[in-house]
Short mmCIF file of C-alpha atoms in Angstrom, two decimals:
data_model
loop_
_atom_site.label_atom_id
_atom_site.label_comp_id
_atom_site.label_asym_id
_atom_site.label_seq_id
_atom_site.Cartn_x
_atom_site.Cartn_y
_atom_site.Cartn_z
CA UNK A 1029 -59.67 -136.66 35.21
CA UNK A 1030 -58.06 -136.74 38.65
CA UNK A 1031 -59.50 -138.82 41.41
CA UNK A 1032 -61.69 -136.60 43.54
CA UNK A 1033 -61.04 -138.64 46.62
CA UNK A 1034 -63.41 -140.73 48.72
CA UNK A 1035 -67.10 -140.47 48.07
CA UNK A 1036 -68.89 -138.04 50.33
CA UNK A 1037 -71.32 -139.28 52.93
CA UNK A 1038 -74.75 -139.88 51.44
CA UNK A 1039 -77.34 -137.28 52.43
CA UNK A 1040 -80.86 -138.71 52.87
CA UNK A 1041 -83.60 -136.95 50.92
CA UNK A 1042 -85.96 -136.77 53.87
CA UNK A 1043 -83.45 -135.27 56.33
CA UNK A 1044 -82.56 -132.09 54.47
CA UNK A 1045 -84.58 -129.22 53.11
CA UNK A 1046 -85.22 -128.86 49.41
CA UNK A 1047 -82.25 -127.51 47.50
CA UNK A 1048 -80.02 -128.07 44.45
CA UNK A 1049 -78.90 -131.46 45.77
CA UNK A 1050 -82.49 -132.72 45.66
CA UNK A 1051 -83.17 -131.65 42.05
CA UNK A 1052 -81.97 -134.99 40.56
CA UNK A 1053 -84.33 -136.88 42.90
CA UNK A 1054 -87.23 -134.65 41.91
CA UNK A 1055 -86.39 -135.16 38.22
CA UNK A 1056 -86.34 -138.92 38.69
CA UNK A 1057 -89.74 -139.14 40.36
CA UNK A 1058 -91.30 -136.72 37.85
CA UNK A 1059 -90.03 -138.71 34.85
CA UNK A 1060 -91.00 -142.11 36.26
CA UNK A 1061 -94.37 -140.90 37.55
CA UNK A 1062 -95.39 -139.09 34.36
CA UNK A 1063 -94.40 -142.03 32.15
CA UNK A 1064 -96.24 -144.50 34.41
CA UNK A 1065 -99.44 -142.43 34.28
CA UNK A 1066 -99.30 -142.28 30.47
CA UNK A 1067 -98.69 -146.04 30.23
CA UNK A 1068 -101.51 -146.85 32.64
CA UNK A 1069 -103.96 -144.91 30.45
CA UNK A 1070 -103.13 -147.15 27.48
CA UNK A 1071 -104.37 -150.19 29.43
CA UNK A 1072 -102.20 -152.65 27.47
CA UNK A 1073 -100.70 -155.78 29.14
CA UNK A 1074 -97.13 -154.76 28.20
CA UNK A 1075 -97.75 -151.31 29.58
CA UNK A 1076 -98.82 -152.76 32.92
CA UNK A 1077 -95.57 -154.75 33.04
CA UNK A 1078 -93.64 -151.54 32.46
CA UNK A 1079 -95.70 -149.75 35.13
CA UNK A 1080 -94.90 -152.56 37.57
CA UNK A 1081 -91.15 -152.28 36.91
CA UNK A 1082 -91.45 -148.48 37.17
CA UNK A 1083 -93.10 -148.85 40.57
CA UNK A 1084 -90.36 -151.24 41.74
CA UNK A 1085 -87.70 -148.80 40.53
CA UNK A 1086 -89.36 -145.86 42.30
CA UNK A 1087 -89.82 -147.81 45.55
CA UNK A 1088 -86.20 -149.02 45.50
CA UNK A 1089 -84.99 -145.48 44.83
CA UNK A 1090 -87.12 -144.02 47.63
CA UNK A 1091 -86.09 -146.77 50.08
CA UNK A 1092 -82.41 -145.99 49.55
CA UNK A 1093 -83.05 -142.29 50.10
CA UNK A 1094 -85.02 -142.98 53.27
CA UNK A 1095 -82.36 -145.28 54.75
CA UNK A 1096 -79.53 -142.95 53.75
CA UNK A 1097 -76.64 -143.27 56.23
CA UNK A 1098 -78.18 -146.46 57.59
CA UNK A 1099 -76.92 -148.29 54.50
CA UNK A 1100 -73.48 -149.82 54.86
CA UNK A 1101 -70.91 -149.88 52.04
CA UNK A 1102 -72.06 -153.26 50.70
CA UNK A 1103 -75.71 -152.28 50.93
CA UNK A 1104 -75.02 -149.13 48.93
CA UNK A 1105 -73.26 -151.10 46.21
CA UNK A 1106 -76.21 -153.52 46.08
CA UNK A 1107 -78.70 -150.64 46.00
CA UNK A 1108 -76.98 -148.90 43.08
CA UNK A 1109 -76.66 -152.21 41.19
CA UNK A 1110 -80.37 -152.97 41.71
CA UNK A 1111 -81.35 -149.50 40.52
CA UNK A 1112 -79.32 -149.93 37.33
CA UNK A 1113 -80.78 -153.39 36.73
CA UNK A 1114 -84.37 -152.23 37.13
CA UNK A 1115 -83.68 -149.18 34.95
CA UNK A 1116 -82.15 -151.37 32.22
CA UNK A 1117 -85.19 -153.68 32.27
CA UNK A 1118 -87.49 -150.69 32.17
CA UNK A 1119 -85.72 -149.09 29.20
CA UNK A 1120 -85.71 -152.43 27.36
CA UNK A 1121 -89.46 -153.11 27.97
CA UNK A 1122 -90.77 -149.60 27.37
CA UNK A 1123 -92.44 -149.00 24.00
CA UNK A 1124 -90.40 -146.73 21.66
CA UNK A 1125 -92.55 -143.60 22.32
CA UNK A 1126 -91.74 -143.90 26.05
CA UNK A 1127 -88.06 -144.81 25.76
CA UNK A 1128 -87.04 -141.16 25.58
CA UNK A 1129 -88.72 -140.42 28.91
CA UNK A 1130 -86.98 -143.22 30.79
CA UNK A 1131 -83.65 -142.39 29.17
CA UNK A 1132 -83.48 -139.16 31.18
CA UNK A 1133 -83.52 -141.19 34.41
CA UNK A 1134 -79.83 -141.72 33.63
CA UNK A 1135 -78.98 -138.26 35.00
CA UNK A 1136 -80.34 -138.77 38.57
CA UNK A 1137 -79.04 -142.36 38.58
CA UNK A 1138 -75.55 -141.04 37.74
CA UNK A 1139 -75.80 -138.56 40.63
CA UNK A 1140 -76.87 -141.34 42.99
CA UNK A 1141 -73.91 -143.50 41.93
CA UNK A 1142 -71.46 -140.63 42.44
CA UNK A 1143 -72.80 -139.85 45.91
CA UNK A 1144 -73.27 -143.39 47.20
CA UNK A 1145 -70.26 -145.50 46.20
CA UNK A 1146 -66.48 -144.96 45.96
CA UNK A 1147 -65.00 -143.44 42.80
CA UNK A 1148 -64.00 -146.76 41.19
CA UNK A 1149 -67.45 -148.30 41.62
CA UNK A 1150 -69.05 -145.03 40.52
CA UNK A 1151 -66.92 -145.10 37.34
CA UNK A 1152 -68.13 -148.63 36.60
CA UNK A 1153 -71.75 -147.56 37.11
CA UNK A 1154 -71.31 -144.56 34.80
CA UNK A 1155 -69.79 -146.78 32.12
CA UNK A 1156 -72.78 -149.13 32.32
CA UNK A 1157 -75.22 -146.20 32.18
CA UNK A 1158 -73.46 -144.83 29.09
CA UNK A 1159 -73.42 -148.23 27.36
CA UNK A 1160 -77.13 -148.79 28.09
CA UNK A 1161 -77.97 -145.33 26.79
CA UNK A 1162 -76.06 -145.74 23.55
CA UNK A 1163 -77.35 -149.26 22.94
CA UNK A 1164 -81.00 -148.58 23.69
CA UNK A 1165 -81.16 -145.28 21.78
CA UNK A 1166 -79.43 -146.87 18.79
CA UNK A 1167 -81.91 -149.76 18.88
CA UNK A 1168 -84.89 -147.42 19.17
CA UNK A 1169 -83.73 -145.23 16.27
CA UNK A 1170 -82.92 -148.25 14.07
CA UNK A 1171 -79.34 -147.08 13.80
CA UNK A 1172 -76.83 -144.70 15.30
CA UNK A 1173 -78.32 -141.19 15.31
CA UNK A 1174 -75.73 -138.75 16.73
CA UNK A 1175 -78.31 -136.14 17.66
CA UNK A 1176 -80.54 -138.63 19.45
CA UNK A 1177 -77.73 -140.54 21.17
CA UNK A 1178 -75.19 -137.90 22.07
CA UNK A 1179 -77.52 -135.40 23.77
CA UNK A 1180 -78.51 -137.70 26.71
CA UNK A 1181 -74.93 -139.01 26.97
CA UNK A 1182 -73.60 -135.45 27.05
CA UNK A 1183 -76.17 -134.57 29.75
CA UNK A 1184 -75.00 -137.48 31.90
CA UNK A 1185 -71.30 -136.70 31.57
CA UNK A 1186 -71.90 -132.97 31.96
CA UNK A 1187 -73.62 -133.74 35.26
CA UNK A 1188 -70.65 -135.94 36.21
CA UNK A 1189 -68.20 -133.13 35.44
CA UNK A 1190 -70.18 -130.63 37.51
CA UNK A 1191 -70.40 -133.04 40.42
CA UNK A 1192 -66.67 -133.82 40.30
CA UNK A 1193 -65.93 -130.09 40.33
CA UNK A 1194 -68.23 -129.65 43.31
CA UNK A 1195 -66.48 -132.52 45.09
CA UNK A 1196 -63.07 -130.93 44.54
CA UNK A 1197 -64.35 -127.58 45.79
CA UNK A 1198 -65.80 -129.20 48.90
CA UNK A 1199 -62.58 -131.15 49.53
CA UNK A 1200 -60.51 -127.98 49.11
CA UNK A 1201 -62.80 -126.08 51.48
CA UNK A 1202 -62.55 -128.85 54.07
CA UNK A 1203 -58.75 -128.84 53.71
CA UNK A 1204 -58.61 -125.09 54.25
CA UNK A 1205 -60.89 -125.35 57.27
CA UNK A 1206 -58.69 -128.10 58.71
CA UNK A 1207 -55.60 -125.92 58.17
CA UNK A 1208 -57.38 -123.00 59.82
CA UNK A 1209 -58.31 -125.11 62.83
CA UNK A 1210 -54.74 -126.42 63.04
CA UNK A 1211 -53.32 -122.91 62.86
CA UNK A 1212 -55.73 -121.74 65.55
CA UNK A 1213 -54.66 -124.63 67.81
CA UNK A 1214 -50.98 -123.85 67.20
CA UNK A 1215 -51.53 -120.18 68.03
CA UNK A 1216 -53.44 -121.10 71.21
CA UNK A 1217 -50.66 -123.48 72.26
CA UNK A 1218 -48.01 -120.86 71.51
CA UNK A 1219 -49.91 -118.23 73.48
CA UNK A 1220 -50.21 -120.65 76.40
CA UNK A 1221 -46.49 -121.44 76.20
CA UNK A 1222 -45.65 -117.73 76.05
CA UNK A 1223 -47.85 -117.12 79.10
CA UNK A 1224 -46.13 -119.91 81.01
CA UNK A 1225 -42.66 -118.55 80.18
CA UNK A 1226 -43.73 -115.04 81.11
CA UNK A 1227 -45.13 -116.25 84.42
CA UNK A 1228 -41.91 -118.14 85.15
CA UNK A 1229 -39.91 -115.00 84.42
CA UNK A 1230 -42.16 -112.99 86.73
CA UNK A 1231 -41.73 -115.50 89.55
CA UNK A 1232 -37.97 -115.55 88.99
CA UNK A 1233 -37.83 -111.76 89.23
CA UNK A 1234 -39.96 -111.83 92.38
CA UNK A 1235 -37.65 -114.36 94.00
CA UNK A 1236 -34.52 -112.51 92.91
CA UNK A 1237 -35.72 -109.10 94.06
CA UNK A 1238 -37.06 -110.30 97.42
CA UNK A 1239 -35.83 -113.58 98.86
CA UNK A 1240 -32.47 -113.73 97.10
CA UNK A 1241 -31.58 -110.15 98.08
CA UNK A 1242 -32.79 -110.63 101.66
CA UNK A 1243 -30.91 -113.90 102.07
CA UNK A 1244 -27.75 -112.37 100.63
CA UNK A 1245 -27.99 -109.46 103.08
CA UNK A 1246 -28.67 -111.82 105.99
CA UNK A 1247 -25.63 -113.90 105.07
CA UNK A 1248 -23.41 -110.83 105.11
CA UNK A 1249 -24.78 -109.76 108.50
CA UNK A 1250 -24.21 -113.23 109.96
CA UNK A 1251 -20.63 -113.20 108.69
CA UNK A 1252 -20.12 -109.79 110.32
CA UNK A 1253 -21.67 -111.05 113.56
CA UNK A 1254 -19.28 -114.02 113.58
CA UNK A 1255 -16.30 -111.70 113.30
CA UNK A 1256 -17.56 -109.39 116.07
CA UNK A 1257 -18.80 -112.14 118.38
CA UNK A 1258 -15.80 -112.12 120.75
CA UNK A 1259 -14.56 -108.55 120.61
CA UNK A 1260 -17.83 -106.64 119.97
CA UNK A 1261 -20.70 -108.78 121.26
CA UNK A 1262 -23.17 -105.86 121.23
CA UNK A 1263 -22.56 -105.25 117.55
CA UNK A 1264 -22.84 -108.97 116.86
CA UNK A 1265 -26.21 -109.15 118.63
CA UNK A 1266 -27.36 -106.12 116.61
CA UNK A 1267 -26.44 -107.98 113.41
CA UNK A 1268 -28.30 -111.09 114.56
CA UNK A 1269 -31.42 -109.05 115.38
CA UNK A 1270 -31.25 -107.45 111.91
CA UNK A 1271 -31.01 -110.93 110.38
CA UNK A 1272 -34.05 -112.08 112.40
CA UNK A 1273 -36.05 -109.07 111.26
CA UNK A 1274 -34.99 -109.64 107.64
CA UNK A 1275 -35.92 -113.31 107.80
CA UNK A 1276 -39.31 -112.38 109.26
CA UNK A 1277 -39.90 -109.95 106.38
CA UNK A 1278 -38.70 -112.60 103.92
CA UNK A 1279 -41.13 -115.09 105.41
CA UNK A 1280 -43.99 -112.64 104.86
CA UNK A 1281 -42.84 -112.03 101.26
CA UNK A 1282 -42.64 -115.79 100.67
CA UNK A 1283 -46.20 -116.22 101.92
CA UNK A 1284 -47.35 -113.43 99.59
CA UNK A 1285 -45.72 -115.09 96.59
CA UNK A 1286 -47.33 -118.41 97.51
CA UNK A 1287 -50.72 -116.71 97.82
CA UNK A 1288 -50.30 -115.17 94.36
CA UNK A 1289 -49.42 -118.52 92.88
CA UNK A 1290 -52.33 -120.22 94.65
CA UNK A 1291 -54.87 -117.66 93.43
CA UNK A 1292 -57.84 -119.22 91.65
CA UNK A 1293 -57.77 -118.89 87.89
CA UNK A 1294 -59.97 -116.33 86.22
CA UNK A 1295 -61.85 -119.18 84.52
CA UNK A 1296 -62.86 -120.52 87.97
CA UNK A 1297 -63.65 -117.34 89.91
CA UNK A 1298 -64.33 -114.90 87.09
CA UNK A 1299 -62.55 -111.60 86.59
CA UNK A 1300 -64.53 -109.74 89.27
CA UNK A 1301 -64.11 -112.53 91.85
CA UNK A 1302 -60.38 -112.82 91.17
CA UNK A 1303 -59.86 -109.05 91.53
CA UNK A 1304 -61.87 -108.98 94.75
CA UNK A 1305 -59.72 -111.76 96.23
CA UNK A 1306 -56.55 -110.05 95.02
CA UNK A 1307 -57.45 -106.86 96.87
CA UNK A 1308 -58.38 -108.77 100.01
CA UNK A 1309 -55.01 -110.54 100.06
CA UNK A 1310 -53.10 -107.35 99.31
CA UNK A 1311 -54.58 -105.66 102.41
CA UNK A 1312 -52.22 -106.95 105.10
CA UNK A 1313 -51.58 -105.68 108.63
CA UNK A 1314 -48.76 -103.22 109.01
CA UNK A 1315 -47.68 -100.69 106.42
CA UNK A 1316 -49.73 -102.14 103.54
CA UNK A 1317 -52.29 -99.71 102.08
CA UNK A 1318 -56.00 -100.24 102.61
CA UNK A 1319 -57.23 -101.86 99.39
CA UNK A 1320 -60.83 -101.31 98.25
CA UNK A 1321 -62.49 -102.97 95.27
CA UNK A 1322 -65.57 -101.94 93.30
CA UNK A 1323 -67.31 -103.07 90.11
CA UNK A 1324 -69.72 -100.94 88.08
CA UNK A 1325 -71.44 -101.23 84.70
CA UNK A 1326 -73.43 -103.84 82.80
CA UNK A 1327 -72.54 -107.39 83.84
CA UNK A 1328 -73.77 -108.66 80.44
CA UNK A 1329 -70.63 -107.13 78.91
CA UNK A 1330 -68.02 -109.89 79.01
CA UNK A 1331 -64.50 -110.66 77.84
CA UNK A 1332 -63.09 -113.91 76.58
CA UNK A 1333 -60.98 -115.95 78.99
CA UNK A 1334 -57.59 -114.96 77.53
CA UNK A 1335 -58.38 -111.24 77.69
CA UNK A 1336 -59.67 -111.54 81.27
CA UNK A 1337 -56.50 -113.38 82.28
CA UNK A 1338 -54.31 -110.70 80.71
CA UNK A 1339 -56.23 -107.95 82.52
CA UNK A 1340 -55.95 -109.83 85.81
CA UNK A 1341 -52.18 -110.29 85.42
CA UNK A 1342 -51.78 -106.57 84.82
CA UNK A 1343 -53.86 -105.90 87.95
CA UNK A 1344 -51.71 -108.31 89.98
CA UNK A 1345 -48.52 -106.46 89.15
CA UNK A 1346 -49.93 -102.97 89.53
CA UNK A 1347 -51.36 -103.87 92.94
CA UNK A 1348 -48.01 -105.41 93.95
CA UNK A 1349 -46.21 -102.22 92.93
CA UNK A 1350 -48.68 -100.08 94.89
CA UNK A 1351 -48.25 -102.25 97.95
CA UNK A 1352 -44.46 -102.47 97.80
CA UNK A 1353 -43.30 -99.13 96.41
CA UNK A 1354 -46.00 -96.43 96.37
CA UNK A 1355 -45.91 -95.80 100.16
CA UNK A 1356 -49.69 -95.27 99.96
CA UNK A 1357 -52.20 -95.56 102.78
CA UNK A 1358 -55.22 -96.11 100.52
CA UNK A 1359 -55.71 -97.68 97.11
CA UNK A 1360 -58.82 -98.37 95.05
CA UNK A 1361 -59.32 -100.95 92.30
CA UNK A 1362 -62.37 -100.35 90.10
CA UNK A 1363 -63.66 -102.65 87.36
CA UNK A 1364 -65.84 -100.68 84.96
CA UNK A 1365 -67.84 -102.51 82.25
CA UNK A 1366 -68.94 -100.22 79.42
CA UNK A 1367 -70.77 -101.05 76.21
CA UNK A 1368 -67.66 -101.20 74.03
CA UNK A 1369 -64.83 -101.72 76.53
CA UNK A 1370 -63.82 -102.81 80.01
CA UNK A 1371 -61.69 -100.49 82.13
CA UNK A 1372 -59.63 -101.39 85.17
CA UNK A 1373 -58.60 -98.41 87.32
CA UNK A 1374 -55.99 -98.69 90.09
CA UNK A 1375 -55.50 -95.43 92.01
CA UNK A 1376 -53.51 -94.68 95.16
CA UNK A 1377 -52.53 -91.71 97.34
CA UNK A 1378 -48.85 -92.63 97.38
CA UNK A 1379 -45.68 -90.77 96.47
CA UNK A 1380 -46.41 -90.74 92.75
CA UNK A 1381 -43.85 -90.15 89.99
CA UNK A 1382 -43.33 -88.33 86.73
CA UNK A 1383 -44.49 -90.52 83.78
CA UNK A 1384 -42.74 -88.24 81.27
CA UNK A 1385 -39.39 -89.27 82.73
CA UNK A 1386 -40.18 -92.96 82.23
CA UNK A 1387 -39.81 -93.70 85.92
CA UNK A 1388 -42.32 -95.13 88.28
CA UNK A 1389 -42.83 -96.98 91.45
CA UNK A 1390 -41.60 -100.14 89.83
CA UNK A 1391 -38.06 -101.17 90.57
CA UNK A 1392 -36.06 -102.37 87.60
CA UNK A 1393 -36.84 -105.98 86.86
CA UNK A 1394 -39.85 -106.05 89.15
CA UNK A 1395 -43.09 -107.50 87.74
CA UNK A 1396 -44.37 -106.57 84.31
CA UNK A 1397 -43.33 -102.94 84.30
CA UNK A 1398 -45.56 -100.40 82.63
CA UNK A 1399 -44.14 -100.98 79.17
CA UNK A 1400 -44.62 -104.74 79.36
CA UNK A 1401 -48.15 -104.30 80.73
CA UNK A 1402 -49.05 -101.95 77.87
CA UNK A 1403 -47.57 -104.38 75.32
CA UNK A 1404 -49.62 -107.25 76.71
CA UNK A 1405 -52.85 -105.24 76.64
CA UNK A 1406 -52.22 -104.16 73.05
CA UNK A 1407 -52.10 -107.82 72.03
CA UNK A 1408 -55.82 -107.83 72.86
CA UNK A 1409 -56.60 -104.45 71.30
CA UNK A 1410 -56.30 -102.55 74.60
CA UNK A 1411 -53.98 -99.95 76.10
CA UNK A 1412 -52.58 -98.63 79.38
CA UNK A 1413 -52.94 -95.04 80.59
CA UNK A 1414 -50.81 -93.68 83.44
CA UNK A 1415 -51.62 -90.42 85.27
CA UNK A 1416 -49.30 -89.51 88.14
CA UNK A 1417 -47.80 -86.48 89.85
CA UNK A 1418 -44.92 -86.63 92.36
CA UNK A 1419 -46.38 -86.38 95.85
CA UNK A 1420 -50.01 -86.63 94.68
CA UNK A 1421 -50.52 -90.31 93.94
CA UNK A 1422 -50.99 -92.37 90.79
CA UNK A 1423 -53.89 -93.61 88.66
CA UNK A 1424 -53.32 -96.42 86.16
CA UNK A 1425 -56.13 -97.38 83.76
CA UNK A 1426 -56.03 -100.57 81.70
CA UNK A 1427 -58.58 -100.75 78.86
CA UNK A 1428 -59.58 -103.64 76.56
CA UNK A 1429 -62.41 -103.88 74.00
CA UNK A 1430 -65.43 -106.01 74.86
CA UNK A 1431 -67.91 -108.39 73.36
CA UNK A 1432 -71.56 -108.15 74.40
CA UNK A 1433 -73.40 -111.35 75.18
CA UNK A 1434 -77.17 -111.41 75.68
CA UNK A 1435 -78.25 -111.71 79.27
CA UNK A 1436 -80.22 -114.96 79.87
CA UNK A 1437 -83.90 -114.49 80.58
CA UNK A 1438 -84.78 -114.96 84.22
CA UNK A 1439 -87.57 -117.38 85.16
CA UNK A 1440 -90.94 -115.82 85.92
CA UNK A 1441 -90.74 -117.01 89.49
CA UNK A 1442 -87.40 -115.30 89.98
CA UNK A 1443 -88.71 -112.11 88.43
CA UNK A 1444 -91.71 -112.20 90.71
CA UNK A 1445 -89.48 -112.74 93.71
CA UNK A 1446 -87.67 -109.51 92.91
#
């Protein structure tokens, strides 16, 4: 038989409800109690000695159960050894008619040994139990009686086999749970790493499409101004003014990127708070559209943190596209919480486009893009719907499934205040 591994932590009898694991304890106390009552009725000096040893055995057994995890390794070894010693004395002293009753205490004692001490010590205890059983039953029968001896021994070792099987099943289940937890952690780390890489790519595209292009254009204008400085000073000054205007626009774009990076995480501000702040920052003086935000629906309907973050990232890029490319004067962001889903609508009165042609107000390489946004939402069981007509604006709806969490009960005083 293979080693089942370390012994499992001992479970105290008084700390757990009645179940299959407590049946051996119940059997022990029933056998010892019934035999002690029968012996006490005989009122013979030897019987009272047996009753005394029975009481010591029962008290020792109960004390170990009550202490449970409070017993250290050495104390458990000593407890099991004392139980076996008292049981051996009891079997030896008991009159022949009562030997059969005490013999069946071997089954719960074997279970206690298996649960309380390591496998090697438990094997030693089981060997002693088997030897005591065979010896005492042979002595009581006046010789070796296979039927009388083998049945209790088979019961003990059958119990051992069942317990070993249970131990292996428990160990296998714990191993599978550990693998599952490890896999979940790996997936979470991989998702976090993928999010970090995706965010870096987004920032790189933002910098390339804004600052890098503006700086490249400014450099060319300054080189042209240098060439025209002596012969065409008016043209040179025009180039310098264009550079100044470009740098001013680049400064504003840089501040916007910094604001996006400095936005509070969804875990800190919540999805609704993050979207509200996003709209407030997107509404800038000048040509930027007027951004309005609204939230409707049951606030008890919530999303997990990863889904909320994905929805917020989609909103960030859609709002950036509206601000930079839709040429809209008004835009509305609406968070709608329904029983089975959460919808995020972003609508504007800008130039629009034809979705059937695969175009859109997103320049190539800018932000997520509609396809990337839809792919991200589908990772969470959601989708992206785009409705747009050239010259009549655009409405983009991101949808993800929800989980419903019970709303906490408000205190009576708060309810009364309402």
